[in-house]
mmCIF file of C-alpha atoms in Angstrom:
data_model
loop_
_atom_site.group_PDB
_atom_site.id
_atom_site.type_symbol
_atom_site.label_atom_id
_atom_site.label_comp_id
_atom_site.label_asym_id
_atom_site.label_seq_id
_atom_site.Cartn_x
_atom_site.Cartn_y
_atom_site.Cartn_z
ATOM 1 C CA MET A 9 108.870 82.752 78.489
ATOM 2 C CA LYS A 10 109.351 81.902 82.153
ATOM 3 C CA ARG A 11 106.612 82.211 84.764
ATOM 4 C CA VAL A 12 107.031 84.997 87.339
ATOM 5 C CA VAL A 13 105.649 84.945 90.869
ATOM 6 C CA VAL A 14 105.549 87.216 93.917
ATOM 7 C CA THR A 15 107.332 85.865 96.994
ATOM 8 C CA GLY A 16 107.611 88.974 99.158
ATOM 9 C CA MET A 17 105.794 92.253 99.836
ATOM 10 C CA GLY A 18 106.575 95.263 102.001
ATOM 11 C CA CYS A 19 105.158 98.749 102.434
ATOM 12 C CA VAL A 20 104.953 101.930 104.430
ATOM 13 C CA THR A 21 101.748 103.850 103.682
ATOM 14 C CA PRO A 22 99.495 106.480 105.241
ATOM 15 C CA ILE A 23 97.270 103.662 106.545
ATOM 16 C CA GLY A 24 99.898 101.210 107.777
ATOM 17 C CA ASN A 25 103.640 100.691 108.097
ATOM 18 C CA THR A 26 103.565 96.948 107.379
ATOM 19 C CA VAL A 27 101.649 94.848 104.861
ATOM 20 C CA ASP A 28 99.510 93.374 107.659
ATOM 21 C CA GLU A 29 98.562 96.835 108.935
ATOM 22 C CA TYR A 30 97.878 98.003 105.384
ATOM 23 C CA ALA A 31 95.708 94.969 104.615
ATOM 24 C CA LYS A 32 93.586 95.464 107.725
ATOM 25 C CA ALA A 33 93.147 99.180 107.060
ATOM 26 C CA LEU A 34 92.112 98.595 103.437
ATOM 27 C CA ILE A 35 89.307 96.248 104.440
ATOM 28 C CA GLU A 36 88.195 98.569 107.242
ATOM 29 C CA GLY A 37 88.125 101.559 104.885
ATOM 30 C CA LYS A 38 90.516 103.559 107.069
ATOM 31 C CA ASN A 39 91.132 107.156 106.054
ATOM 32 C CA GLY A 40 94.835 108.025 106.166
ATOM 33 C CA ILE A 41 94.340 111.660 105.187
ATOM 34 C CA ASP A 42 94.664 114.414 107.779
ATOM 35 C CA THR A 43 96.143 117.862 108.370
ATOM 36 C CA ILE A 44 99.753 118.187 107.184
ATOM 37 C CA THR A 45 102.284 118.065 110.025
ATOM 38 C CA HIS A 46 105.519 118.070 107.993
ATOM 39 C CA PHE A 47 105.374 121.865 107.740
ATOM 40 C CA ASP A 48 103.245 124.777 108.966
ATOM 41 C CA VAL A 49 100.111 125.083 106.826
ATOM 42 C CA THR A 50 98.546 127.982 108.734
ATOM 43 C CA ASP A 51 98.498 130.260 105.688
ATOM 44 C CA ASN A 52 98.461 127.507 103.070
ATOM 45 C CA LYS A 53 95.584 126.906 100.669
ATOM 46 C CA TYR A 54 96.298 123.165 100.711
ATOM 47 C CA THR A 55 96.298 121.713 104.224
ATOM 48 C CA LEU A 56 95.599 117.966 103.900
ATOM 49 C CA ALA A 57 97.789 115.034 102.904
ATOM 50 C CA GLY A 58 98.285 111.324 103.450
ATOM 51 C CA GLU A 59 101.355 111.318 105.691
ATOM 52 C CA LEU A 60 102.938 108.248 107.275
ATOM 53 C CA LYS A 61 101.986 107.815 110.929
ATOM 54 C CA ASP A 62 104.513 106.843 113.626
ATOM 55 C CA PHE A 63 107.180 105.922 111.098
ATOM 56 C CA ASP A 64 110.439 105.048 112.848
ATOM 57 C CA PRO A 65 113.228 104.146 110.405
ATOM 58 C CA ALA A 66 115.370 102.883 113.292
ATOM 59 C CA LYS A 67 113.166 99.782 113.530
ATOM 60 C CA ARG A 68 114.829 98.445 110.370
ATOM 61 C CA LEU A 69 117.724 100.803 109.514
ATOM 62 C CA ASP A 70 120.909 101.643 111.382
ATOM 63 C CA LYS A 71 121.884 105.194 112.356
ATOM 64 C CA ASN A 72 124.436 105.520 109.573
ATOM 65 C CA ALA A 73 121.929 104.573 106.871
ATOM 66 C CA ILE A 74 119.435 107.070 108.255
ATOM 67 C CA ARG A 75 121.975 109.887 108.508
ATOM 68 C CA LYS A 76 123.224 109.444 104.950
ATOM 69 C CA SER A 77 119.871 109.078 103.170
ATOM 70 C CA ASP A 78 116.926 111.195 102.157
ATOM 71 C CA ILE A 79 113.604 110.191 103.669
ATOM 72 C CA TYR A 80 112.451 108.731 100.335
ATOM 73 C CA THR A 81 115.388 106.305 100.444
ATOM 74 C CA GLN A 82 114.579 105.437 104.055
ATOM 75 C CA TYR A 83 111.030 104.597 103.041
ATOM 76 C CA ALA A 84 112.328 102.448 100.185
ATOM 77 C CA LEU A 85 114.812 100.555 102.357
ATOM 78 C CA TYR A 86 112.216 99.977 105.067
ATOM 79 C CA ALA A 87 109.632 98.541 102.658
ATOM 80 C CA ALA A 88 112.248 96.508 100.800
ATOM 81 C CA ASP A 89 113.484 95.024 104.067
ATOM 82 C CA GLU A 90 109.989 93.740 104.877
ATOM 83 C CA ALA A 91 109.532 92.306 101.385
ATOM 84 C CA VAL A 92 112.935 90.584 101.334
ATOM 85 C CA GLU A 93 112.411 89.246 104.844
ATOM 86 C CA GLN A 94 109.094 87.685 103.840
ATOM 87 C CA SER A 95 110.572 86.194 100.679
ATOM 88 C CA GLY A 96 113.463 84.541 102.512
ATOM 89 C CA ILE A 97 115.500 84.830 99.337
ATOM 90 C CA ILE A 98 118.814 86.102 100.717
ATOM 91 C CA GLY A 99 121.309 83.258 100.901
ATOM 92 C CA LYS A 100 119.226 81.210 98.478
ATOM 93 C CA ILE A 101 120.082 83.017 95.254
ATOM 94 C CA ASP A 102 123.249 83.858 93.364
ATOM 95 C CA PRO A 103 123.783 87.606 93.994
ATOM 96 C CA ASP A 104 124.458 88.033 90.258
ATOM 97 C CA GLU A 105 120.885 86.842 89.618
ATOM 98 C CA LEU A 106 119.198 89.243 92.070
ATOM 99 C CA GLY A 107 118.202 92.608 90.620
ATOM 100 C CA VAL A 108 116.667 95.838 91.897
ATOM 101 C CA TYR A 109 114.105 97.910 89.974
ATOM 102 C CA VAL A 110 113.130 100.732 92.344
ATOM 103 C CA GLY A 111 111.932 104.100 91.085
ATOM 104 C CA SER A 112 110.675 107.455 92.314
ATOM 105 C CA GLY A 113 108.677 110.126 90.596
ATOM 106 C CA ILE A 114 110.798 112.922 92.064
ATOM 107 C CA GLY A 115 113.604 111.460 94.206
ATOM 108 C CA GLY A 116 115.217 113.204 97.182
ATOM 109 C CA PHE A 117 113.166 116.377 97.035
ATOM 110 C CA GLU A 118 113.381 117.021 100.782
ATOM 111 C CA THR A 119 117.183 117.054 100.537
ATOM 112 C CA PHE A 120 117.022 119.267 97.449
ATOM 113 C CA CYS A 121 114.901 121.856 99.258
ATOM 114 C CA THR A 122 117.046 121.772 102.405
ATOM 115 C CA GLU A 123 120.354 122.192 100.576
ATOM 116 C CA HIS A 124 118.996 124.913 98.298
ATOM 117 C CA GLU A 125 117.967 126.816 101.389
ATOM 118 C CA ASN A 126 121.456 126.316 102.846
ATOM 119 C CA LEU A 127 122.967 127.715 99.636
ATOM 120 C CA LEU A 128 120.799 130.817 99.683
ATOM 121 C CA LYS A 129 121.279 131.495 103.395
ATOM 122 C CA SER A 130 124.917 130.592 103.936
ATOM 123 C CA GLY A 131 126.616 130.155 100.585
ATOM 124 C CA GLN A 132 128.221 127.374 98.592
ATOM 125 C CA ARG A 133 130.442 126.044 101.381
ATOM 126 C CA ARG A 134 127.402 125.173 103.519
ATOM 127 C CA VAL A 135 125.928 122.768 100.952
ATOM 128 C CA SER A 136 126.371 119.235 102.276
ATOM 129 C CA PRO A 137 128.795 116.885 100.498
ATOM 130 C CA GLN A 138 125.987 114.335 100.862
ATOM 131 C CA PHE A 139 123.619 116.506 98.796
ATOM 132 C CA ILE A 140 123.975 114.727 95.451
ATOM 133 C CA PRO A 141 124.116 111.101 96.689
ATOM 134 C CA LYS A 142 121.077 111.754 98.915
ATOM 135 C CA MET A 143 119.036 113.552 96.266
ATOM 136 C CA ILE A 144 119.442 111.749 92.941
ATOM 137 C CA GLY A 145 116.513 109.690 91.719
ATOM 138 C CA ASN A 146 118.368 106.385 91.373
ATOM 139 C CA ILE A 147 119.849 106.332 94.848
ATOM 140 C CA ALA A 148 117.030 104.408 96.526
ATOM 141 C CA ALA A 149 117.600 101.616 94.005
ATOM 142 C CA GLY A 150 121.339 101.767 94.616
ATOM 143 C CA ASN A 151 120.919 101.625 98.383
ATOM 144 C CA VAL A 152 118.519 98.677 98.178
ATOM 145 C CA ALA A 153 121.041 96.826 95.999
ATOM 146 C CA ILE A 154 123.858 97.593 98.464
ATOM 147 C CA ARG A 155 121.778 96.495 101.448
ATOM 148 C CA PHE A 156 120.970 93.091 99.967
ATOM 149 C CA GLY A 157 124.075 92.510 97.878
ATOM 150 C CA ALA A 158 122.011 92.442 94.682
ATOM 151 C CA LYS A 159 124.486 92.430 91.787
ATOM 152 C CA GLY A 160 122.063 91.801 88.952
ATOM 153 C CA PRO A 161 120.358 94.546 86.898
ATOM 154 C CA CYS A 162 119.718 97.692 88.945
ATOM 155 C CA ILE A 163 117.431 100.211 87.259
ATOM 156 C CA ALA A 164 115.509 103.245 88.545
ATOM 157 C CA HIS A 165 112.507 103.915 86.335
ATOM 158 C CA THR A 166 110.691 107.244 86.344
ATOM 159 C CA THR A 167 107.274 107.444 84.713
ATOM 160 C CA ALA A 168 105.717 109.988 87.089
ATOM 161 C CA CYS A 169 102.762 108.500 88.958
ATOM 162 C CA ALA A 170 103.103 105.236 87.026
ATOM 163 C CA THR A 171 106.703 104.770 88.197
ATOM 164 C CA SER A 172 106.423 101.810 90.551
ATOM 165 C CA SER A 173 103.982 100.000 88.278
ATOM 166 C CA THR A 174 106.529 100.396 85.472
ATOM 167 C CA SER A 175 109.214 99.021 87.795
ATOM 168 C CA ILE A 176 107.116 95.940 88.556
ATOM 169 C CA GLY A 177 106.163 95.425 84.914
ATOM 170 C CA GLU A 178 109.721 95.729 83.659
ATOM 171 C CA ALA A 179 110.959 93.406 86.407
ATOM 172 C CA TYR A 180 108.350 90.887 85.275
ATOM 173 C CA ARG A 181 109.591 91.166 81.690
ATOM 174 C CA ALA A 182 113.234 90.821 82.708
ATOM 175 C CA ILE A 183 112.646 87.661 84.731
ATOM 176 C CA ALA A 184 110.369 86.197 82.051
ATOM 177 C CA VAL A 185 113.170 86.385 79.465
ATOM 178 C CA GLY A 186 115.874 85.156 81.848
ATOM 179 C CA ALA A 187 117.682 88.428 82.594
ATOM 180 C CA ALA A 188 117.494 87.708 86.348
ATOM 181 C CA GLU A 189 116.146 85.031 88.682
ATOM 182 C CA ALA A 190 114.567 87.566 91.060
ATOM 183 C CA ILE A 191 114.115 91.325 91.313
ATOM 184 C CA ILE A 192 113.211 93.576 94.244
ATOM 185 C CA CYS A 193 110.895 96.126 92.660
ATOM 186 C CA GLY A 194 108.626 99.028 93.516
ATOM 187 C CA GLY A 195 108.815 102.709 94.300
ATOM 188 C CA SER A 196 109.159 105.362 96.973
ATOM 189 C CA GLU A 197 108.091 108.985 97.376
ATOM 190 C CA ALA A 198 108.423 111.652 100.058
ATOM 191 C CA VAL A 199 107.484 115.102 98.785
ATOM 192 C CA ILE A 200 104.991 116.508 101.261
ATOM 193 C CA ASN A 201 106.820 119.809 101.579
ATOM 194 C CA PRO A 202 105.977 123.450 100.812
ATOM 195 C CA LEU A 203 107.519 123.552 97.337
ATOM 196 C CA ALA A 204 105.928 120.350 96.052
ATOM 197 C CA VAL A 205 102.526 121.250 97.483
ATOM 198 C CA ALA A 206 102.741 124.717 95.916
ATOM 199 C CA GLY A 207 103.805 123.234 92.587
ATOM 200 C CA PHE A 208 101.055 120.640 92.355
ATOM 201 C CA GLY A 209 98.544 123.111 93.750
ATOM 202 C CA ASN A 210 99.389 125.847 91.275
ATOM 203 C CA CYS A 211 98.954 123.477 88.354
ATOM 204 C CA GLN A 212 95.436 122.938 89.701
ATOM 205 C CA ALA A 213 95.948 119.276 90.535
ATOM 206 C CA LEU A 214 95.394 119.314 94.326
ATOM 207 C CA SER A 215 92.221 119.319 96.371
ATOM 208 C CA ALA A 216 91.851 122.403 98.570
ATOM 209 C CA ALA A 217 89.325 120.642 100.824
ATOM 210 C CA THR A 218 89.596 121.188 104.567
ATOM 211 C CA ASP A 219 87.457 118.185 105.593
ATOM 212 C CA LYS A 220 89.562 115.023 105.521
ATOM 213 C CA ASN A 221 86.464 112.963 104.757
ATOM 214 C CA ALA A 222 85.656 115.093 101.722
ATOM 215 C CA ALA A 223 89.131 115.444 100.230
ATOM 216 C CA SER A 224 90.239 112.372 98.231
ATOM 217 C CA LEU A 225 87.024 111.656 96.337
ATOM 218 C CA PRO A 226 87.482 109.387 93.312
ATOM 219 C CA PHE A 227 84.356 109.077 91.140
ATOM 220 C CA ASP A 228 82.430 111.495 93.398
ATOM 221 C CA LYS A 229 81.125 114.682 91.795
ATOM 222 C CA ARG A 230 82.246 116.711 94.845
ATOM 223 C CA ARG A 231 85.903 115.998 93.962
ATOM 224 C CA GLY A 232 88.317 118.877 93.527
ATOM 225 C CA GLY A 233 91.681 117.269 92.823
ATOM 226 C CA PHE A 234 93.973 114.675 94.342
ATOM 227 C CA VAL A 235 95.389 114.619 97.851
ATOM 228 C CA MET A 236 99.139 114.094 98.106
ATOM 229 C CA GLY A 237 100.396 110.998 99.888
ATOM 230 C CA GLU A 238 103.790 109.474 100.635
ATOM 231 C CA GLY A 239 105.443 106.161 101.372
ATOM 232 C CA ALA A 240 106.945 103.158 99.638
ATOM 233 C CA ALA A 241 105.926 99.700 98.479
ATOM 234 C CA MET A 242 108.103 96.810 97.300
ATOM 235 C CA LEU A 243 107.615 93.352 95.849
ATOM 236 C CA VAL A 244 110.045 90.503 95.360
ATOM 237 C CA LEU A 245 109.388 88.957 91.959
ATOM 238 C CA GLU A 246 110.944 85.586 91.268
ATOM 239 C CA GLU A 247 111.137 83.014 88.510
ATOM 240 C CA TYR A 248 108.586 80.307 89.307
ATOM 241 C CA GLU A 249 110.867 77.263 89.255
ATOM 242 C CA HIS A 250 113.477 79.056 91.361
ATOM 243 C CA ALA A 251 110.822 79.887 93.963
ATOM 244 C CA VAL A 252 109.425 76.336 93.990
ATOM 245 C CA ASN A 253 112.845 74.719 94.229
ATOM 246 C CA ARG A 254 113.790 76.704 97.314
ATOM 247 C CA GLY A 255 110.398 76.127 98.974
ATOM 248 C CA ALA A 256 109.260 79.766 98.939
ATOM 249 C CA GLU A 257 105.694 80.756 99.737
ATOM 250 C CA ILE A 258 104.147 82.033 96.512
ATOM 251 C CA LEU A 259 101.779 84.948 97.133
ATOM 252 C CA ALA A 260 100.549 85.440 93.553
ATOM 253 C CA GLU A 261 101.601 85.090 89.941
ATOM 254 C CA VAL A 262 102.245 88.048 87.644
ATOM 255 C CA VAL A 263 100.375 87.203 84.445
ATOM 256 C CA GLY A 264 100.274 90.416 82.441
ATOM 257 C CA TYR A 265 101.760 93.836 81.836
ATOM 258 C CA GLY A 266 100.546 96.538 79.491
ATOM 259 C CA THR A 267 102.322 99.833 78.948
ATOM 260 C CA THR A 268 101.365 102.550 76.455
ATOM 261 C CA CYS A 269 101.579 106.324 76.026
ATOM 262 C CA ASP A 270 98.807 108.786 75.199
ATOM 263 C CA ALA A 271 101.255 111.063 73.321
ATOM 264 C CA HIS A 272 98.627 113.731 73.944
ATOM 265 C CA HIS A 273 99.437 116.266 76.707
ATOM 266 C CA VAL A 274 101.989 116.758 79.494
ATOM 267 C CA THR A 275 99.419 116.551 82.308
ATOM 268 C CA ALA A 276 95.951 115.786 80.925
ATOM 269 C CA PRO A 277 94.944 112.267 79.868
ATOM 270 C CA ASP A 278 93.635 111.701 76.360
ATOM 271 C CA PRO A 279 89.836 111.877 76.774
ATOM 272 C CA THR A 280 89.339 109.143 74.188
ATOM 273 C CA ALA A 281 91.079 106.768 76.655
ATOM 274 C CA SER A 282 92.187 104.619 73.734
ATOM 275 C CA GLN A 283 95.716 104.011 74.996
ATOM 276 C CA VAL A 284 94.614 103.406 78.574
ATOM 277 C CA ALA A 285 92.214 100.786 77.238
ATOM 278 C CA ARG A 286 95.003 99.260 75.150
ATOM 279 C CA ALA A 287 97.227 98.948 78.244
ATOM 280 C CA ILE A 288 94.399 97.083 79.994
ATOM 281 C CA LYS A 289 93.921 94.776 77.000
ATOM 282 C CA LEU A 290 97.645 94.062 76.836
ATOM 283 C CA ALA A 291 97.674 93.085 80.515
ATOM 284 C CA MET A 292 94.579 90.926 79.972
ATOM 285 C CA LYS A 293 96.061 89.043 77.022
ATOM 286 C CA GLY A 294 95.767 85.304 77.644
ATOM 287 C CA ASN A 295 93.783 85.844 80.863
ATOM 288 C CA GLU A 296 90.189 84.921 80.101
ATOM 289 C CA VAL A 297 88.115 85.384 83.256
ATOM 290 C CA ASP A 298 84.432 86.112 83.872
ATOM 291 C CA ALA A 299 83.995 89.823 84.529
ATOM 292 C CA GLU A 300 82.382 89.137 87.915
ATOM 293 C CA LYS A 301 85.660 87.565 89.066
ATOM 294 C CA ILE A 302 87.879 90.527 88.151
ATOM 295 C CA TYR A 303 89.078 93.202 90.558
ATOM 296 C CA PHE A 304 90.328 96.455 89.059
ATOM 297 C CA ASN A 305 92.346 98.776 91.288
ATOM 298 C CA ALA A 306 91.823 102.092 89.530
ATOM 299 C CA HIS A 307 94.372 104.891 89.373
ATOM 300 C CA GLY A 308 91.417 106.810 90.816
ATOM 301 C CA THR A 309 92.978 110.126 91.772
ATOM 302 C CA GLY A 310 89.789 112.095 92.288
ATOM 303 C CA THR A 311 90.243 114.482 89.383
ATOM 304 C CA LYS A 312 87.442 114.736 86.871
ATOM 305 C CA LEU A 313 89.650 114.030 83.854
ATOM 306 C CA ASN A 314 91.121 110.919 85.474
ATOM 307 C CA ASP A 315 87.786 109.542 86.632
ATOM 308 C CA LEU A 316 86.119 109.988 83.257
ATOM 309 C CA THR A 317 89.120 108.612 81.370
ATOM 310 C CA GLU A 318 89.318 105.454 83.465
ATOM 311 C CA THR A 319 85.589 104.858 83.205
ATOM 312 C CA THR A 320 85.763 105.248 79.435
ATOM 313 C CA ALA A 321 88.823 102.985 79.239
ATOM 314 C CA LEU A 322 87.103 100.191 81.139
ATOM 315 C CA LYS A 323 84.117 100.391 78.832
ATOM 316 C CA LEU A 324 86.399 100.255 75.796
ATOM 317 C CA ALA A 325 88.350 97.318 77.202
ATOM 318 C CA PHE A 326 85.432 95.249 78.510
ATOM 319 C CA GLY A 327 82.421 96.455 76.554
ATOM 320 C CA ASP A 328 79.070 95.480 78.083
ATOM 321 C CA ASP A 329 80.843 93.570 80.867
ATOM 322 C CA ALA A 330 82.490 96.689 82.312
ATOM 323 C CA GLY A 331 79.701 97.156 84.846
ATOM 324 C CA LYS A 332 80.254 93.646 86.252
ATOM 325 C CA ILE A 333 83.878 94.264 87.246
ATOM 326 C CA HIS A 334 84.702 95.092 90.870
ATOM 327 C CA VAL A 335 86.441 98.482 90.800
ATOM 328 C CA SER A 336 87.824 100.585 93.631
ATOM 329 C CA SER A 337 90.288 103.369 94.286
ATOM 330 C CA THR A 338 92.425 102.822 97.361
ATOM 331 C CA LYS A 339 93.701 106.385 96.916
ATOM 332 C CA SER A 340 90.476 107.375 98.644
ATOM 333 C CA MET A 341 92.236 106.071 101.785
ATOM 334 C CA THR A 342 95.942 106.705 101.174
ATOM 335 C CA GLY A 343 95.878 109.794 99.012
ATOM 336 C CA HIS A 344 98.141 109.758 95.960
ATOM 337 C CA MET A 345 101.520 108.256 96.826
ATOM 338 C CA LEU A 346 102.860 109.428 93.441
ATOM 339 C CA GLY A 347 105.806 107.255 92.377
ATOM 340 C CA ALA A 348 105.006 104.723 95.133
ATOM 341 C CA ALA A 349 101.296 104.500 94.347
ATOM 342 C CA GLY A 350 101.400 101.742 91.746
ATOM 343 C CA ALA A 351 103.325 99.300 93.930
ATOM 344 C CA ALA A 352 101.096 99.993 96.940
ATOM 345 C CA GLU A 353 98.075 99.337 94.740
ATOM 346 C CA ALA A 354 99.652 96.200 93.289
ATOM 347 C CA ILE A 355 99.962 94.918 96.855
ATOM 348 C CA ALA A 356 96.316 95.840 97.475
ATOM 349 C CA SER A 357 95.390 93.865 94.365
ATOM 350 C CA ILE A 358 97.322 90.791 95.492
ATOM 351 C CA LEU A 359 95.770 91.026 98.949
ATOM 352 C CA THR A 360 92.337 91.114 97.301
ATOM 353 C CA ILE A 361 93.009 87.899 95.375
ATOM 354 C CA ARG A 362 94.167 86.193 98.551
ATOM 355 C CA SER A 363 91.354 87.401 100.823
ATOM 356 C CA GLY A 364 88.427 87.583 98.426
ATOM 357 C CA ILE A 365 87.555 90.972 99.941
ATOM 358 C CA ILE A 366 87.277 94.038 97.691
ATOM 359 C CA PRO A 367 88.617 97.186 99.375
ATOM 360 C CA PRO A 368 86.174 100.084 99.162
ATOM 361 C CA THR A 369 86.298 103.519 97.616
ATOM 362 C CA ILE A 370 85.574 105.421 100.814
ATOM 363 C CA ASN A 371 83.583 108.678 101.070
ATOM 364 C CA LEU A 372 81.862 108.004 97.731
ATOM 365 C CA LEU A 373 78.576 109.665 98.661
ATOM 366 C CA GLU A 374 77.573 111.595 95.531
ATOM 367 C CA PRO A 375 78.538 109.496 92.496
ATOM 368 C CA ASP A 376 79.305 111.335 89.289
ATOM 369 C CA GLU A 377 76.565 110.375 86.821
ATOM 370 C CA GLU A 378 79.191 109.976 84.093
ATOM 371 C CA CYS A 379 81.052 107.447 86.240
ATOM 372 C CA ASP A 380 78.525 104.642 86.256
ATOM 373 C CA LEU A 381 80.504 101.483 87.032
ATOM 374 C CA ASN A 382 80.763 99.428 90.232
ATOM 375 C CA TYR A 383 83.288 101.396 92.309
ATOM 376 C CA THR A 384 82.645 99.507 95.590
ATOM 377 C CA PRO A 385 81.367 102.551 97.505
ATOM 378 C CA ASN A 386 82.242 102.980 101.179
ATOM 379 C CA THR A 387 82.211 99.361 102.371
ATOM 380 C CA ALA A 388 84.341 96.341 101.507
ATOM 381 C CA VAL A 389 82.536 93.432 99.852
ATOM 382 C CA GLU A 390 83.342 89.743 99.516
ATOM 383 C CA ALA A 391 83.752 88.261 96.051
ATOM 384 C CA PRO A 392 85.617 85.299 94.539
ATOM 385 C CA ILE A 393 88.377 87.094 92.611
ATOM 386 C CA GLU A 394 90.450 85.173 90.048
ATOM 387 C CA LEU A 395 92.215 88.086 88.353
ATOM 388 C CA ALA A 396 93.308 91.449 89.714
ATOM 389 C CA LEU A 397 94.311 94.377 87.531
ATOM 390 C CA SER A 398 96.176 97.390 88.885
ATOM 391 C CA GLU A 399 96.307 100.506 86.742
ATOM 392 C CA SER A 400 98.558 103.555 86.997
ATOM 393 C CA LEU A 401 98.578 106.713 84.885
ATOM 394 C CA GLY A 402 101.293 109.377 84.924
ATOM 395 C CA PHE A 403 101.956 112.911 83.741
ATOM 396 C CA GLY A 404 103.412 112.709 80.260
ATOM 397 C CA GLY A 405 100.752 110.223 79.190
ATOM 398 C CA HIS A 406 102.241 107.073 80.756
ATOM 399 C CA ASN A 407 99.713 104.235 81.108
ATOM 400 C CA VAL A 408 100.521 100.982 82.895
ATOM 401 C CA CYS A 409 98.360 97.997 83.806
ATOM 402 C CA LEU A 410 99.530 94.956 85.778
ATOM 403 C CA ALA A 411 97.689 91.623 86.060
ATOM 404 C CA PHE A 412 97.910 89.142 88.949
ATOM 405 C CA ARG A 413 96.367 85.743 89.637
ATOM 406 C CA ALA A 414 96.601 83.119 92.336
ATOM 407 C CA CYS A 415 99.428 80.729 91.416
ATOM 408 C CA LYS A 416 98.291 77.257 90.364
#
């Protein structure tokens, strides 16, 4: 098996439109949640979300790319451009050996809603010929491949809220067995619109809070559901020797990937947490580290079932050492970026290894007594981290855990 490293990162998130902005905001505990501006929420039960701020696709994309793509694809291209730029890989790799694994939980939902409205109002002839190529869930991956001339494997995974973690994990596997020399991987999501908010709200998943500082509340007993977010996050994964030979800066090494399924319920996690714990153990395999030197970026949505399940899973995976691990939920700041969440949190995990600063779980003021681990409440802390784990859980019972270390 070949070693796999990270040589590029890019993101657009509710707390920053570059990795540098995102890193600074994470340490500061910046809250990216506020009143929805994408549509009128005057009579809406759910009024808060983690929207991107001051996002201008024209900074990295030309007018034609913007005109012909859904906003989720624009987010993906923007984040991928930053990651590829940092990696410096273009021109230094055979295009046949460069792949793209970019997924989305839902795809071009904004386009879907717009064109459906056109159909109802004006009839079939008013539906755009760009409808299908803007909407389908693989098109962000396809556009990223076109942009960078990546002719290797191009796959769009969909595992709900675990999507971009799956993309990273499967890219790691592919490079490890020699299926590609490098893969641009991650996820993108843009579904802060009336239909998606109504759908998630009516399945009792969303917080109806009106105070932005009391909305996304992982591990806090005041929690009432997750807060929707949006954005994209991308990594360039590369075979170690290829990266070294071309003189690339290595940001971290991918050292583990666990993926399992609860096979329990379409939305609720299995309360035994057995398969979540198994995903963690699979990612940990071969990575013996003192618990005090582990950072765990929790899925941490701020729903009671999620919080209890993750706490139980950590106890099953680490036993008496679970309380020594540094845990936090960066969704307390970004909201839930759905299919993009895992990649954004993987970046947060890599940043933590590099800085030695644990991002906080903000607004954790009334801890749930059943959630009794170290969730890094409210303020970032310094700690020498040797291993970072990033966990994602998705509707359908998808469980994914990624492991990263500094490259030695």
